[in-house]
Amino acid sequence: MSVVDEVKQKLDIVEVVSQYVTLTKAGRNFKARCPFHEERTPSFFVFPERQSWHCFGACGTGGDVFSFVMKQQGMEFSEALRLLAQQAGVTVPSHIERDTRKDERERLHQVNEAAAKFFHEQLLHSPAATRARDYLSGRAFTADTVTAFQLGYSPDSYESLKGHLQERGFSEKELVGSGLLVETDDGKTRDRFRNRLMFPIHDARGHTTGFGARALDDSMPKYTNSPQTLVFDKSGTLYAIDLAAPAIRKQDRVIIVEGYMDTITAHQNGFNNVVASMGTAITERQVTTLKRLSKNLFLALDADTAGEEAMLRCVDYENILDAEIRAIVLPAGKDPDDVIREDPQKWHGLVEDAMPVIDYTINMKTTGLDLNNAGDKTRLANEIIPIIDKAKDTIRLDHYLGRLAKVTKIRYNDWEKILQNYKISHRSKRVAGKSEVTPVAKLFSNPLEEYCLRLLLHHPELINMSEGLQPEYFRDSQNREIFITLLQTRDLPSLKDNLDPALWEQVESLMALNVIDGQINNKLDSVILRLRKQYLQDQKEERAAAFAAVAVEEGTGADLTNLNDEDIKSNAQLQQVFEQEGKSHRSGKGWT
Ligand SMILES: [Zn+2]
């Protein structure tokens, strides 16, 4: 039995939750006012038989004892595991086996931290940094802000950082590996960042992973940052995530801006739930990271074409989040930095008025078109239908079509027909696969989850195709954590580096079982569908139990609207799964 299973076996979720929340009995289950959102009537339930919890109110989430402690305490899985293991009296293997890559990473964090300190000191005290200081005071940044963001200045020299860090015992090789030095054609090395305002970049745990740098003269490019290194990957990075995480969690809302300045100005004015995307394209990894803090994403991207392109990818991200993304529409030619500095109240208003990103996209696509004109209508359909077709959820699809009908004044039914035609023409392009039956040994507590992980571990290239797969579909926190870490790392060596050693045992046992080759994509599609079905059915059962408990206790006067709506929604989703299953059986996709 794995350590995680042992902890689960020894602890009772009711006792653990009771440490944080006052539970009252409701039939065989327990209820309380949800600790994660403000509410008057209890919609938070704990189910002792399933050892699970669920909030049927604003949160709409649930899980097992680990996910509860993670959410309640704002902890990573590893921390929650150690806390609960201690309560259960179970010993957890520690991070003893640190392999070289892990040491290398730590060393790079240290190099970057030392460099950040050096740059910061330069900014505060060096006579050469006058221009940088003037620039910051021109922006009205306070001393507290400069300290909180550890802003810095890189001297106009080829050797100053290099010399400073070498004196502190860092090798030239390490400095090159960190991206702080560059190698020149003649094989020598020199400082990468010169005469620039420096923005240290941290990961969610507060490690310094790299730098952003702004020119203080006419040097091009105006903004540059660290190259890709073992610890810095722009596409997975969110500037200020370490500072913003508590506010994001608390307000259950995250605002994504484009620039360092936007972020810093926002924080200085008390908008602490703001992070920057490190470029215009929001990536799947960034969305997955943010989803752990809040599902409510707001985008404030400059209203240029690049920003608009970013909006177009958002339907994909709404699938990941299972929630609507909102667009903050900025006045033409202004970025969040301008707006907030002019009038923080105005920014507040823009955030409150943010519109669903799909509405924004439709508006954007219809601008300049004459929808009485057949040619323009076709043009719009060609652009918008492929975007809308990406919706993985019938409720959301229906919502999108409704928005489209409203904005374009073309009937809903007509849009539905156009979408159906599009789907048919695309489906016929797919080739039906041959079925293949192999029994899967039911050795594990959740064969379906484990089978899915085996597929992904044996074929990490499939991770790019697993977009419909939500972490919530894994009921077991252990499996869920492996999946999330795999999403973030995407290959086995870095999975091993990043995964809690207590979970590696589970990965190894999964890897020990082979996956039969062939039709791998179909296998993945099929298992995702089954996991989704399992997830929806579980929710339905929990909802039925909560429904019964509330009805018995409070009679017909109880406010069951929310539960009812949820039920209708999940029935529709289940219906969709059954339909998809029917289709895949006909086309010969089997689960093995
Ligand atoms: Zn809640």
PDB file of N, CA and C and ligand atoms in Angstrom, residues 34-37 39 43-44 55-60, ligand 1:
ATOM      1  N   CYS A  34     -19.764  26.856   3.656  1.00  0.00           N
ATOM      2  CA  CYS A  34     -18.520  26.565   2.950  1.00  0.00           C
ATOM      3  C   CYS A  34     -17.374  27.446   3.450  1.00  0.00           C
ATOM      4  N   PRO A  35     -16.227  26.839   3.797  1.00  0.00           N
ATOM      5  CA  PRO A  35     -15.086  27.635   4.267  1.00  0.00           C
ATOM      6  C   PRO A  35     -14.393  28.392   3.132  1.00  0.00           C
ATOM      7  N   PHE A  36     -14.750  28.093   1.900  1.00  0.00           N
ATOM      8  CA  PHE A  36     -14.015  28.685   0.778  1.00  0.00           C
ATOM      9  C   PHE A  36     -14.767  29.820   0.093  1.00  0.00           C
ATOM     10  N   HIS A  37     -16.033  29.987   0.426  1.00  0.00           N
ATOM     11  CA  HIS A  37     -16.731  31.153  -0.118  1.00  0.00           C
ATOM     12  C   HIS A  37     -17.774  31.643   0.888  1.00  0.00           C
ATOM     13  N   GLU A  39     -21.253  32.445   2.352  1.00  0.00           N
ATOM     14  CA  GLU A  39     -22.629  32.018   2.081  1.00  0.00           C
ATOM     15  C   GLU A  39     -23.445  31.994   3.367  1.00  0.00           C
ATOM     16  N   SER A  43     -23.840  24.908   1.883  1.00  0.00           N
ATOM     17  CA  SER A  43     -23.858  24.063   0.682  1.00  0.00           C
ATOM     18  C   SER A  43     -22.575  23.236   0.583  1.00  0.00           C
ATOM     19  N   PHE A  44     -21.868  23.173   1.711  1.00  0.00           N
ATOM     20  CA  PHE A  44     -20.632  22.375   1.790  1.00  0.00           C
ATOM     21  C   PHE A  44     -20.970  21.058   2.493  1.00  0.00           C
ATOM     22  N   CYS A  55     -18.520  21.191  -2.378  1.00  0.00           N
ATOM     23  CA  CYS A  55     -19.274  22.430  -2.184  1.00  0.00           C
ATOM     24  C   CYS A  55     -20.202  22.586  -3.385  1.00  0.00           C
ATOM     25  N   PHE A  56     -21.520  22.599  -3.104  1.00  0.00           N
ATOM     26  CA  PHE A  56     -22.494  22.723  -4.189  1.00  0.00           C
ATOM     27  C   PHE A  56     -22.828  24.177  -4.467  1.00  0.00           C
ATOM     28  N   GLY A  57     -22.171  25.079  -3.745  1.00  0.00           N
ATOM     29  CA  GLY A  57     -22.405  26.508  -3.960  1.00  0.00           C
ATOM     30  C   GLY A  57     -21.439  27.066  -4.988  1.00  0.00           C
ATOM     31  N   ALA A  58     -20.966  28.280  -4.725  1.00  0.00           N
ATOM     32  CA  ALA A  58     -20.143  28.997  -5.701  1.00  0.00           C
ATOM     33  C   ALA A  58     -18.896  28.214  -6.125  1.00  0.00           C
ATOM     34  N   CYS A  59     -18.312  27.427  -5.210  1.00  0.00           N
ATOM     35  CA  CYS A  59     -17.067  26.730  -5.556  1.00  0.00           C
ATOM     36  C   CYS A  59     -17.312  25.634  -6.586  1.00  0.00           C
ATOM     37  N   GLY A  60     -18.369  24.844  -6.343  1.00  0.00           N
ATOM     38  CA  GLY A  60     -18.663  23.746  -7.261  1.00  0.00           C
ATOM     39  C   GLY A  60     -17.553  22.722  -7.367  1.00  0.00           C
TER      40      GLY A  60
HETATM   41 ZN    ZN B   1     -17.931  26.913  -1.565  1.00  0.00          ZN
END
